[in-house]
mmCIF file of C-alpha atoms in Angstrom:
data_model
loop_
_atom_site.group_PDB
_atom_site.id
_atom_site.type_symbol
_atom_site.label_atom_id
_atom_site.label_comp_id
_atom_site.label_asym_id
_atom_site.label_seq_id
_atom_site.Cartn_x
_atom_site.Cartn_y
_atom_site.Cartn_z
ATOM 1 C CA MET A 1 4.468 -9.832 -34.318
ATOM 2 C CA ALA A 2 7.101 -12.176 -33.139
ATOM 3 C CA PHE A 3 8.824 -11.564 -29.882
ATOM 4 C CA PRO A 4 12.549 -12.247 -29.381
ATOM 5 C CA ALA A 5 13.253 -15.362 -27.179
ATOM 6 C CA LEU A 6 15.067 -15.010 -23.871
ATOM 7 C CA GLY A 7 18.709 -14.613 -24.618
ATOM 8 C CA SER A 8 18.017 -13.281 -28.237
ATOM 9 C CA HIS A 9 19.862 -10.222 -29.494
ATOM 10 C CA CYS A 10 18.268 -6.774 -29.176
ATOM 11 C CA ALA A 11 19.105 -3.486 -30.977
ATOM 12 C CA THR A 12 22.400 -3.294 -28.925
ATOM 13 C CA GLY A 13 23.548 -6.603 -30.293
ATOM 14 C CA ARG A 14 23.639 -8.124 -26.751
ATOM 15 C CA THR A 15 21.697 -10.968 -25.395
ATOM 16 C CA ILE A 16 19.255 -10.412 -22.565
ATOM 17 C CA THR A 17 21.686 -12.321 -20.325
ATOM 18 C CA GLU A 18 24.589 -10.093 -21.333
ATOM 19 C CA GLN A 19 22.346 -6.960 -20.752
ATOM 20 C CA PHE A 20 21.537 -8.302 -17.314
ATOM 21 C CA HIS A 21 25.170 -8.947 -16.357
ATOM 22 C CA ILE A 22 26.071 -5.390 -17.412
ATOM 23 C CA PHE A 23 23.039 -3.845 -15.591
ATOM 24 C CA ASP A 24 23.766 -5.918 -12.450
ATOM 25 C CA ALA A 25 27.433 -4.888 -12.384
ATOM 26 C CA HIS A 26 26.513 -1.286 -12.644
ATOM 27 C CA ASN A 27 23.529 -1.439 -10.146
ATOM 28 C CA PRO A 28 24.517 -3.804 -7.320
ATOM 29 C CA HIS A 29 22.010 -1.971 -5.064
ATOM 30 C CA VAL A 30 19.205 -3.462 -7.172
ATOM 31 C CA TYR A 31 20.091 -7.025 -6.179
ATOM 32 C CA ARG A 32 20.594 -6.057 -2.540
ATOM 33 C CA ALA A 33 17.191 -4.331 -2.511
ATOM 34 C CA LEU A 34 15.494 -7.376 -4.067
ATOM 35 C CA GLU A 35 17.250 -9.709 -1.680
ATOM 36 C CA ARG A 36 16.060 -7.660 1.326
ATOM 37 C CA MET A 37 12.512 -7.442 0.014
ATOM 38 C CA ALA A 38 12.309 -11.171 -0.673
ATOM 39 C CA ALA A 39 13.789 -11.870 2.846
ATOM 40 C CA ARG A 40 11.126 -9.687 4.433
ATOM 41 C CA ARG A 41 8.304 -11.269 2.560
ATOM 42 C CA LEU A 42 9.450 -14.809 3.421
ATOM 43 C CA ALA A 43 10.101 -13.813 7.136
ATOM 44 C CA ALA A 44 6.486 -12.438 7.218
ATOM 45 C CA GLY A 45 5.165 -15.865 6.189
ATOM 46 C CA ALA A 46 4.964 -15.637 2.480
ATOM 47 C CA ILE A 47 5.271 -19.015 0.745
ATOM 48 C CA ARG A 48 5.692 -17.645 -2.762
ATOM 49 C CA VAL A 49 7.478 -14.485 -3.875
ATOM 50 C CA SER A 50 6.908 -12.895 -7.316
ATOM 51 C CA LEU A 51 9.956 -11.109 -8.723
ATOM 52 C CA LYS A 52 7.606 -9.114 -10.956
ATOM 53 C CA ASP A 53 5.899 -7.795 -7.756
ATOM 54 C CA LEU A 54 9.323 -7.051 -6.205
ATOM 55 C CA PHE A 55 10.277 -5.102 -9.275
ATOM 56 C CA GLU A 56 7.207 -3.027 -9.197
ATOM 57 C CA ASP A 57 7.658 -2.322 -5.456
ATOM 58 C CA LEU A 58 11.310 -1.269 -6.124
ATOM 59 C CA ARG A 59 10.122 0.984 -8.847
ATOM 60 C CA ARG A 60 7.687 2.709 -6.391
ATOM 61 C CA GLN A 61 10.257 2.960 -3.695
ATOM 62 C CA LEU A 62 12.864 4.728 -5.804
ATOM 63 C CA PRO A 63 11.932 8.413 -6.518
ATOM 64 C CA HIS A 64 13.104 8.292 -10.124
ATOM 65 C CA GLY A 65 12.849 4.577 -10.815
ATOM 66 C CA VAL A 66 15.791 2.590 -11.918
ATOM 67 C CA ALA A 67 16.963 3.337 -15.393
ATOM 68 C CA GLY A 68 17.383 -0.061 -17.398
ATOM 69 C CA LEU A 69 15.497 -2.158 -14.851
ATOM 70 C CA ASN A 70 13.991 -4.466 -17.521
ATOM 71 C CA ASN A 71 11.214 -6.760 -16.805
ATOM 72 C CA ASN A 72 13.180 -9.360 -18.799
ATOM 73 C CA PHE A 73 15.635 -9.511 -15.989
ATOM 74 C CA THR A 74 13.130 -10.939 -13.363
ATOM 75 C CA ALA A 75 13.985 -14.620 -14.144
ATOM 76 C CA LEU A 76 17.678 -13.935 -13.982
ATOM 77 C CA TYR A 77 17.311 -12.223 -10.649
ATOM 78 C CA ALA A 78 15.137 -15.041 -9.385
ATOM 79 C CA ARG A 79 17.780 -17.571 -10.348
ATOM 80 C CA ARG A 80 20.534 -15.378 -8.659
ATOM 81 C CA LEU A 81 18.521 -15.235 -5.430
ATOM 82 C CA ILE A 82 18.037 -19.051 -5.501
ATOM 83 C CA ASP A 83 21.799 -19.569 -6.173
ATOM 84 C CA ASP A 84 22.641 -17.289 -3.212
ATOM 85 C CA HIS A 85 19.789 -18.623 -0.982
ATOM 86 C CA PRO A 86 19.026 -22.256 -2.027
ATOM 87 C CA HIS A 87 16.522 -22.603 0.912
ATOM 88 C CA TRP A 88 14.311 -20.044 -0.927
ATOM 89 C CA ALA A 89 14.028 -22.277 -4.073
ATOM 90 C CA SER A 90 10.426 -23.303 -3.348
ATOM 91 C CA ALA A 91 9.458 -19.605 -3.050
ATOM 92 C CA PHE A 92 10.169 -18.818 -6.665
ATOM 93 C CA GLU A 93 8.535 -20.429 -9.682
ATOM 94 C CA LEU A 94 11.065 -20.898 -12.460
ATOM 95 C CA ARG A 95 10.442 -22.090 -15.970
ATOM 96 C CA CYS A 96 12.902 -23.663 -18.286
ATOM 97 C CA ARG A 97 15.014 -21.194 -20.165
ATOM 98 C CA ARG A 98 14.743 -21.164 -23.972
ATOM 99 C CA ALA A 99 18.192 -19.690 -24.600
ATOM 100 C CA ALA A 100 21.358 -18.748 -22.725
#
C-alpha cells in the first residue's frame, strides 16, 4: 500500500499543508498550548522536544481531544515553533520536506 507524500492531496482535495493552515486558523489554542508545553519542557532542562509527544500530552489533557488534530501536522507545528522561537531550533529534529 502506498502512502501519500507530505503535501499530497487527500479525499478533501487539499494538501496536508492546506489542511494544517485551515485547522490552525480555526484552532489557535492548539498552537498556544504546544508552545507553552514546549517552553515548559525546555525550561525544565530538556534538550530535545518531540512534537509527537506533545500531541499525545495535549490529547490527554483535553477532555474530548481535539477534532482534526492530525499527526501529519507535527512537522508543520515544529517548523512554526522554530520560526517563532529560533533559539529552540536545536530542540526539534526536522527532516527535509518532500512536498510543499
